[in-house]
Tab-separated table of C-alpha atoms and ligand atoms in Angstrom:
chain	number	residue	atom	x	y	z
A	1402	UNK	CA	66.361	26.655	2.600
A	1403	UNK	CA	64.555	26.504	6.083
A	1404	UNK	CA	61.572	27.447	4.570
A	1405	UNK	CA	61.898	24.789	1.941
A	1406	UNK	CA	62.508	22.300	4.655
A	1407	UNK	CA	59.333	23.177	6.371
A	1408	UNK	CA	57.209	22.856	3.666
A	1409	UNK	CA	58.724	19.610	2.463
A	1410	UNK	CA	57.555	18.892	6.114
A	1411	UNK	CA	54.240	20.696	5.550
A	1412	UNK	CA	53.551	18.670	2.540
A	1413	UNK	CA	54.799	15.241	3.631
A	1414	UNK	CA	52.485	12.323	4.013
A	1415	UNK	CA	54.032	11.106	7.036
A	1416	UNK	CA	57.494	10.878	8.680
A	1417	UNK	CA	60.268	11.613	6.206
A	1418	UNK	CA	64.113	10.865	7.141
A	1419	UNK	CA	66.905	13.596	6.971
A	1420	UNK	CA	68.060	11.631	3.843
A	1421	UNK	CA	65.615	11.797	2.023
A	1422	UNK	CA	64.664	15.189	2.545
A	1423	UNK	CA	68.328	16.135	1.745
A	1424	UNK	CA	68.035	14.372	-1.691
A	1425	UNK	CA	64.807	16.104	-2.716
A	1426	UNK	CA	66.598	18.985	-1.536
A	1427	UNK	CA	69.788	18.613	-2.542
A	1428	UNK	CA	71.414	19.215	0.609
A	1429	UNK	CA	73.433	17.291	3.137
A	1430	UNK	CA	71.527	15.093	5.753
A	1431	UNK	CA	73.469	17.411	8.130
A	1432	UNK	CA	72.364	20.321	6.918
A	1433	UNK	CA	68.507	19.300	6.938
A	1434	UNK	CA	69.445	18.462	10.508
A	1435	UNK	CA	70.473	22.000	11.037
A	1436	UNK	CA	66.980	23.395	9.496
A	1437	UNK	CA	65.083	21.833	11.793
A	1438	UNK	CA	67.274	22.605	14.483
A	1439	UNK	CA	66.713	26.605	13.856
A	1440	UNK	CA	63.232	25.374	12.950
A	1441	UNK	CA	62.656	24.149	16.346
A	1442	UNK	CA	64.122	27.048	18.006
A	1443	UNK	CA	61.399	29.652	15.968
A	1444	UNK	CA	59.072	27.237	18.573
A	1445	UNK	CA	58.230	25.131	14.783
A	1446	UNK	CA	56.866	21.873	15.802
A	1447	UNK	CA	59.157	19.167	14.264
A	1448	UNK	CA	59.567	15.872	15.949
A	1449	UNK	CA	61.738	13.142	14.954
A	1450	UNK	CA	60.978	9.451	15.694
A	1451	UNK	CA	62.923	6.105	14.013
A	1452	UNK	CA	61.282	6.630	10.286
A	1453	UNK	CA	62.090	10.632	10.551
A	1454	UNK	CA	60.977	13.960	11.124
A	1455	UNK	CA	57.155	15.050	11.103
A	1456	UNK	CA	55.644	18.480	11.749
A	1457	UNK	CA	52.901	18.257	14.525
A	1458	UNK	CA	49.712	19.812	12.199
A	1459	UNK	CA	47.949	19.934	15.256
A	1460	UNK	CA	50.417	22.392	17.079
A	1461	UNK	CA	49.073	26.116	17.846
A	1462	UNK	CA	52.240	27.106	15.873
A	1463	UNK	CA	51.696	30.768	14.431
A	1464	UNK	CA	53.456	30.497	11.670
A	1465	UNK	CA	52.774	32.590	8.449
A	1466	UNK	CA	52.133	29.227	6.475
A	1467	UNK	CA	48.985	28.886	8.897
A	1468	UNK	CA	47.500	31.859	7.267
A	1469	UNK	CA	46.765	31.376	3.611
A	1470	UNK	CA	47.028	34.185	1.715
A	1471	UNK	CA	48.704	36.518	4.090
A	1472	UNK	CA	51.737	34.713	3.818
A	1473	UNK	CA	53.578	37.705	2.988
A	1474	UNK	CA	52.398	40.009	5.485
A	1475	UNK	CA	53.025	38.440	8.705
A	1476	UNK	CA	56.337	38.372	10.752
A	1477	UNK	CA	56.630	35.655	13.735
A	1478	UNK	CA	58.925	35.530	16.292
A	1479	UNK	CA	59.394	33.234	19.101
A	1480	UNK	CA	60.718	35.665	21.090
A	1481	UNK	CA	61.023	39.092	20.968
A	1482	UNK	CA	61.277	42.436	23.582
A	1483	UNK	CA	58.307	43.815	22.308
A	1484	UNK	CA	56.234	43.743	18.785
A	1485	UNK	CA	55.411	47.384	18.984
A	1486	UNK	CA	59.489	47.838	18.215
A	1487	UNK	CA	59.394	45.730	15.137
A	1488	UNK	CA	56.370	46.954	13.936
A	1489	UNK	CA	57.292	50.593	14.553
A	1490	UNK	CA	60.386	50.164	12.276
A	1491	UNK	CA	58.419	48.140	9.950
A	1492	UNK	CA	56.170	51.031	9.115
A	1493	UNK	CA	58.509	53.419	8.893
A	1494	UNK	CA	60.483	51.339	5.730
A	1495	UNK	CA	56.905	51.794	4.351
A	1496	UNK	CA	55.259	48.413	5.336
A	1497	UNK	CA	52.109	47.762	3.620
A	1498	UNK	CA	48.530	47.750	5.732
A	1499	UNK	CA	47.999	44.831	7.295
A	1500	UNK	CA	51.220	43.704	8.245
A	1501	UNK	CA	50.960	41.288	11.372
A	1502	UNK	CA	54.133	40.914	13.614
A	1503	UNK	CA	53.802	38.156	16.264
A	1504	UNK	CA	55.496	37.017	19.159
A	1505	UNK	CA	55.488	33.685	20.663
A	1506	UNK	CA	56.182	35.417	23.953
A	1507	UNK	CA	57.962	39.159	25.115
A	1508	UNK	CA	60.747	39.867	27.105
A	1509	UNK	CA	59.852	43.846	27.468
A	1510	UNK	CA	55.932	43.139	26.196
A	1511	UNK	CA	54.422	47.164	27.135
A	1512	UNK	CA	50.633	47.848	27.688
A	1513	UNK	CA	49.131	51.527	28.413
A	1514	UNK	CA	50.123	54.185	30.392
A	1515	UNK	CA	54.049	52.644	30.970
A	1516	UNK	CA	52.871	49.267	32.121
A	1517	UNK	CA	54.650	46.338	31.671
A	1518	UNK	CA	52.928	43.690	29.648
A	1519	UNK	CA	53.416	40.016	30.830
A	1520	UNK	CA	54.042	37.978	28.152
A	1521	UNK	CA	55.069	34.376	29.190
A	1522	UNK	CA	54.350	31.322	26.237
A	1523	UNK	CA	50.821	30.457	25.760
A	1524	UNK	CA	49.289	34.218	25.121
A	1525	UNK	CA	49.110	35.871	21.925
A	1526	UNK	CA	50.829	38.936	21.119
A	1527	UNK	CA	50.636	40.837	17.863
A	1528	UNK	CA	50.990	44.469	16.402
A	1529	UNK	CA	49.077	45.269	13.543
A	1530	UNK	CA	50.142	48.085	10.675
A	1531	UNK	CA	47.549	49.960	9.817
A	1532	UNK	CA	47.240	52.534	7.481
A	1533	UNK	CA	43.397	53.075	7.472
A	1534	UNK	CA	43.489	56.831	5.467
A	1535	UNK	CA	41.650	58.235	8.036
A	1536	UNK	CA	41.930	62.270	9.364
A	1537	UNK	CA	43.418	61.909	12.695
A	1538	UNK	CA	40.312	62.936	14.343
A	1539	UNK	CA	38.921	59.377	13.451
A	1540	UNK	CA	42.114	57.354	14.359
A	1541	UNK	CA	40.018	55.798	17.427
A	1542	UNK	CA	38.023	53.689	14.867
A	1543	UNK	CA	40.480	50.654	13.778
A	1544	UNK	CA	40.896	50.768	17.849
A	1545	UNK	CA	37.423	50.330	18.827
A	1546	UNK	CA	36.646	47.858	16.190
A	1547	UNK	CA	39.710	45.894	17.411
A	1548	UNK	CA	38.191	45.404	20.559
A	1549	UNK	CA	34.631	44.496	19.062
A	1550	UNK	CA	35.702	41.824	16.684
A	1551	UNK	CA	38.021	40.592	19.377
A	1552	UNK	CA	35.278	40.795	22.404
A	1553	UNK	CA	32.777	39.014	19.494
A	1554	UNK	CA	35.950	36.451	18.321
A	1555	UNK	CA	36.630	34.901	22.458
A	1556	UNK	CA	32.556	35.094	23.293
A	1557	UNK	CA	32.347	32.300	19.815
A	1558	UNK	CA	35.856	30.259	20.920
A	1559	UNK	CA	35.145	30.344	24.331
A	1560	UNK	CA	31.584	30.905	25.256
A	1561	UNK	CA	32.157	33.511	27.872
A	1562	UNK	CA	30.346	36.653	28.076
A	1563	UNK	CA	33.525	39.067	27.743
A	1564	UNK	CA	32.933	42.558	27.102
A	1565	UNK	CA	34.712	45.597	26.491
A	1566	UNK	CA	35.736	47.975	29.205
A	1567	UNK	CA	35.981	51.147	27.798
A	1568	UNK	CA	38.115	52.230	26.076
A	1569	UNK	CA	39.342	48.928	24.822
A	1570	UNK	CA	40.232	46.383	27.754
A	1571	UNK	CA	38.237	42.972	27.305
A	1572	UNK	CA	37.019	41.168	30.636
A	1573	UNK	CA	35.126	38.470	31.854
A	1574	UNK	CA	33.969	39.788	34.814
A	1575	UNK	CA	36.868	42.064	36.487
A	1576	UNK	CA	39.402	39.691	35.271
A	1577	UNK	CA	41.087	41.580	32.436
A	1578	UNK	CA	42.266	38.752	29.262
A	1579	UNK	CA	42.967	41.516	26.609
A	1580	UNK	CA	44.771	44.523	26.143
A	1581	UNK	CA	45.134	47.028	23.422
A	1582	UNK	CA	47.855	49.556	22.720
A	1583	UNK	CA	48.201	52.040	19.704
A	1584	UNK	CA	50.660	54.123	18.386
A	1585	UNK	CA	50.005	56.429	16.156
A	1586	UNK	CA	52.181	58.772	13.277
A	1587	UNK	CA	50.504	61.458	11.312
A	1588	UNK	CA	51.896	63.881	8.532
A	1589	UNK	CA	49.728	67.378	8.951
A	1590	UNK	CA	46.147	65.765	9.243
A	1591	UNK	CA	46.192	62.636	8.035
A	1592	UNK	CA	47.045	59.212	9.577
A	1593	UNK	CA	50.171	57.566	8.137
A	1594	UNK	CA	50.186	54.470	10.311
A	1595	UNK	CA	48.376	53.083	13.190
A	1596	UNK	CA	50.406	50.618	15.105
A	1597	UNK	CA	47.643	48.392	17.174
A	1598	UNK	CA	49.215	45.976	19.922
A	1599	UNK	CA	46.723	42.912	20.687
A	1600	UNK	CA	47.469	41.015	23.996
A	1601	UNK	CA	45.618	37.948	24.549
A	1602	UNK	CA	45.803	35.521	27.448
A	1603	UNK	CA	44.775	32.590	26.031
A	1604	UNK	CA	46.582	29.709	27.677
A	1605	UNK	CA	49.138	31.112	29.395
A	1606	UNK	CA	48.524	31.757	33.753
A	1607	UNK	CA	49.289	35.859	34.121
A	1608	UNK	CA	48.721	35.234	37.365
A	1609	UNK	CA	52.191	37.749	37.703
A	1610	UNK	CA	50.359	40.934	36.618
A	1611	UNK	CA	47.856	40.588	39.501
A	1612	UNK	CA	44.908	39.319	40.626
A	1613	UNK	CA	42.656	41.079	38.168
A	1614	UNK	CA	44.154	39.176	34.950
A	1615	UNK	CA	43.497	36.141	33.766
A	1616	UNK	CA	43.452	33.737	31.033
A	1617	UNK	CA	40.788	32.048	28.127
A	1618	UNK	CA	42.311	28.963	30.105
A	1619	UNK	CA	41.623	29.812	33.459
A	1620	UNK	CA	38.252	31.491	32.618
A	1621	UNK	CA	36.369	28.672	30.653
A	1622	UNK	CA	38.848	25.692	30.962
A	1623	UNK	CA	41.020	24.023	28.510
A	1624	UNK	CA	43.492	24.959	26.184
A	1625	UNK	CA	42.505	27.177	22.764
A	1626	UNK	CA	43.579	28.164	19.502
A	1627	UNK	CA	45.747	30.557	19.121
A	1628	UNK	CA	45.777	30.239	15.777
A	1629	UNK	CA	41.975	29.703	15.362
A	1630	UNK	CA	41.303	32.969	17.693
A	1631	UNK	CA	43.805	35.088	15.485
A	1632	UNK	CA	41.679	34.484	12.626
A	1633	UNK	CA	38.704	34.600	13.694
A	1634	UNK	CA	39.984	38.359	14.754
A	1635	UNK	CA	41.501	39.504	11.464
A	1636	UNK	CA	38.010	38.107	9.631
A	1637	UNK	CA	36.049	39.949	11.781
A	1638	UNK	CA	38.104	42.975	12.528
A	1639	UNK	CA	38.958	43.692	8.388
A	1640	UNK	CA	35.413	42.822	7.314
A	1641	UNK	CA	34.144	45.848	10.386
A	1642	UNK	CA	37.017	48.257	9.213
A	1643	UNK	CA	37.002	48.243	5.714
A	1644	UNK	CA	33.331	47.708	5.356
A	1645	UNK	CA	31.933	50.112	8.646
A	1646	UNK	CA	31.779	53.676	8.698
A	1647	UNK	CA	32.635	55.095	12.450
A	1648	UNK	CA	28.860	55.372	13.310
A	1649	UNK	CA	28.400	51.784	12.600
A	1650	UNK	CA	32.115	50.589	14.288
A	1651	UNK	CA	30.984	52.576	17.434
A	1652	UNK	CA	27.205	51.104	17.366
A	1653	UNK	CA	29.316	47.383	17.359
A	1654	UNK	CA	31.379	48.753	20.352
A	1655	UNK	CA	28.389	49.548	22.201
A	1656	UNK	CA	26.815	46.170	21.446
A	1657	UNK	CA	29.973	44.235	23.022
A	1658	UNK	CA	30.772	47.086	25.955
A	1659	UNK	CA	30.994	46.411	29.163
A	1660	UNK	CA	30.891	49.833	31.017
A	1661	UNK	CA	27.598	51.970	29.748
A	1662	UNK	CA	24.633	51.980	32.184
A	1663	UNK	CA	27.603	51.263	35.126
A	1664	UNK	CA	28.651	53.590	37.372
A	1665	UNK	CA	32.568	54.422	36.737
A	1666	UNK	CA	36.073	56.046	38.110
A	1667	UNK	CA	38.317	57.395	35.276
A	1668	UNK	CA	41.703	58.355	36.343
A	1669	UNK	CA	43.358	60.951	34.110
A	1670	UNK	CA	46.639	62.720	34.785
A	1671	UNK	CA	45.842	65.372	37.517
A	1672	UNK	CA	41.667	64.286	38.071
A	1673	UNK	CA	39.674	61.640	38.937
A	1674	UNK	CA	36.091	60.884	37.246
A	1675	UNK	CA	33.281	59.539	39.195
A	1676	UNK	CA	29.692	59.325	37.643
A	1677	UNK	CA	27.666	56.969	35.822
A	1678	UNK	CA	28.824	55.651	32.105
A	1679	UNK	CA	26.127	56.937	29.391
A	1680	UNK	CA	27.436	56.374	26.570
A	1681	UNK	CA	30.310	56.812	24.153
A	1682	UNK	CA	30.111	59.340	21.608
A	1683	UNK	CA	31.217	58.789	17.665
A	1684	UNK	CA	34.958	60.697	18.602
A	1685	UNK	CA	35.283	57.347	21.177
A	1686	UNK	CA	34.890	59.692	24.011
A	1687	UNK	CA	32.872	58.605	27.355
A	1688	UNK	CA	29.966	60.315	28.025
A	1689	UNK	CA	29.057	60.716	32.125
A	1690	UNK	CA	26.494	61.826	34.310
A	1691	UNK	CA	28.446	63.204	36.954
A	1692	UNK	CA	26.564	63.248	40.645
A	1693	UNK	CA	25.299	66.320	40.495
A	1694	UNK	CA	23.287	65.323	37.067
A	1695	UNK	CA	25.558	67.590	34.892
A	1696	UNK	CA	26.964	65.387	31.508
A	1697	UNK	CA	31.027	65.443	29.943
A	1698	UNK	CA	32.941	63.751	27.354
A	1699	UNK	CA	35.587	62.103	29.208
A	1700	UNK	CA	38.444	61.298	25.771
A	1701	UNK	CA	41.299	59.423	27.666
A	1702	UNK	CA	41.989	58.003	30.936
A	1703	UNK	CA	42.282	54.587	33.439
A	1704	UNK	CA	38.536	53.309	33.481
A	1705	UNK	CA	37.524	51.161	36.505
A	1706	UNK	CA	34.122	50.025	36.589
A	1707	UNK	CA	32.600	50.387	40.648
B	436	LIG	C1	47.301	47.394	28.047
B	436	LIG	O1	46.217	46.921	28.363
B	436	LIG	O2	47.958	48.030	28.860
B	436	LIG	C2	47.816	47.211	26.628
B	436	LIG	C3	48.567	45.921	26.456
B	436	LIG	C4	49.073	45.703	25.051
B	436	LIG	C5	49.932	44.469	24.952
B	436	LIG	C6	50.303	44.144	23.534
B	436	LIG	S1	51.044	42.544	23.388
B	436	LIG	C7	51.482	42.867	21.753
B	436	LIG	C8	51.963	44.290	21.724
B	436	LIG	N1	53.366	44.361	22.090
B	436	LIG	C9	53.553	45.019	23.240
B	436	LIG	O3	54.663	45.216	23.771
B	436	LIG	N2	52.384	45.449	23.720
B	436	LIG	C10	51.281	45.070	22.865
């Protein structure tokens, strides 16, 4: 019934009273009432004025109407501990690829290496299930073209020159607006799901996770679209997955990094990196000139560019 409330709403020329949205109904004015009361609380954007209730159209509301055609694959929640949970249970009850969970903000929102993610209103936080049938040696490819299409997606919305920072932070700068977590569950070889966190500051102030993060808001001004930036994404990031082989997904990495020709620290459990970024190679790994002109493949780690 909710849902049939908000599309009545959705499809409503202008205001339209509790009454006589219960009679095309057939529910109680009271009970419409309710709707939109649990409406409102998902964060939908109903107001009601003297003639009745209207849904704001212009509201960056993620809701799975917004998305035509993927309707049944995407799971919203205003608020949630983290979408990596959801999605992690998702995929194991066999959740098709694709499948989109979002949170209008996160109460335990995690990032890499046991971080906390900050996830106040205003960002944009999803988890992706993948299931790309790929040998787990190629598992870093749905990763890197994430942060491609999404580098490529915020330079067109907000016309700042973000790049990647290897493996698959995006920056403006050394102010960090997206971050990218994966988890990963294989039978023998073979991938079985890819679970691919997205967080995006858009225009929310994460001035709380220090001074090195910051917002599309802060960064070019204004507020975006959330909505407009998550499709933008999924266009770009489904067209480079299911139509790219790994050469070509790591040639559109290197197009939008950041960190080759730069001199970088890597920080892995136990050793510290220093050399020059050369390149990445098609595995995802970091290739480095170290000072004393030797090359290595440097495959996980904390990059910081000096
Ligand atoms: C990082 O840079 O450390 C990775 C951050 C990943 C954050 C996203 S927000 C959506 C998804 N849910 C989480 O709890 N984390 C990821």
């Amino acid at each position: 019934m909710r849902d049939r409330v908000l599309k009545a709403l959705r499809e409503a020329q202008g205001p339209v009273s509790g009454e006589a949205l219960g009679k095309d109904l057939g529910v109680s004015r009271t009970m419409v009432w309710k709707h939109v009361k649990a409406l409102r609380e998902q964060g939908c954007p109903v107001t009601s004025g003297p003639l009745g209730y209207s849904l704001d159209r212009e509201a960056d509301w993620l809701h799975p109407m917004d998305f035509p055609g993927m309707e049944d694959k995407i799971h919203w929640f205003a608020e949630t501990p983290s979408t990596m949970d959801i999605a992690r249970d998702m995929a194991k009850d066999g959740a098709p690829h694709g499948t989109l969970v979002i949170a209008g903000r996160q109460t335990a929102g995690r990032g890499r290496l046991s971080r906390t993610w900050h996830s106040q209103e205003g960002g944009l936080y999803f988890t992706m299930v993948l299931r790309p049938a790929l040998p787990v040696a190629q598992v870093h490819k749905p990763v890197f073209a994430a942060s491609a299409a999404m580098a490529e997606t915020l330079r067109d919305a907000a016309g700042v020159d973000f790049r990647v920072k290897w493996p698959n932070d995006i920056l403006s700068g050394d102010k960090k607006v997206v971050g990218m977590l994966s988890e990963m569950h294989a039978v023998g070889e073979t991938v079985e799901y890819l679970n691919l966190g997205v967080g995006v500051n858009v225009n929310n102030s994460p001035g709380e996770a220090g001074p090195r993060a910051a917002s599309l808001k802060e960064l070019a001004g204004g507020m975006f679209s959330r909505r407009d930036i998550l499709r933008g994404f999924l266009a770009r990031f489904h067209a480079s997955l299911e139509g790219e082989d790994t050469a070509e997904v790591m040639s559109r990495w290197r197009a939008n990094a950041g960190t080759l020709g730069r001199p970088v620290r890597v920080e892995t459990p136990g050793r510290v990196i220093e050399g020059m970024a050369l390149d990445v190679d098609d595995s995802g790994a970091l290739v480095v000139e170290f000072p004393d002109g030797t090359r290595g493949l440097v495959s996980h780690g904390d990059c910081f560019h000096r």
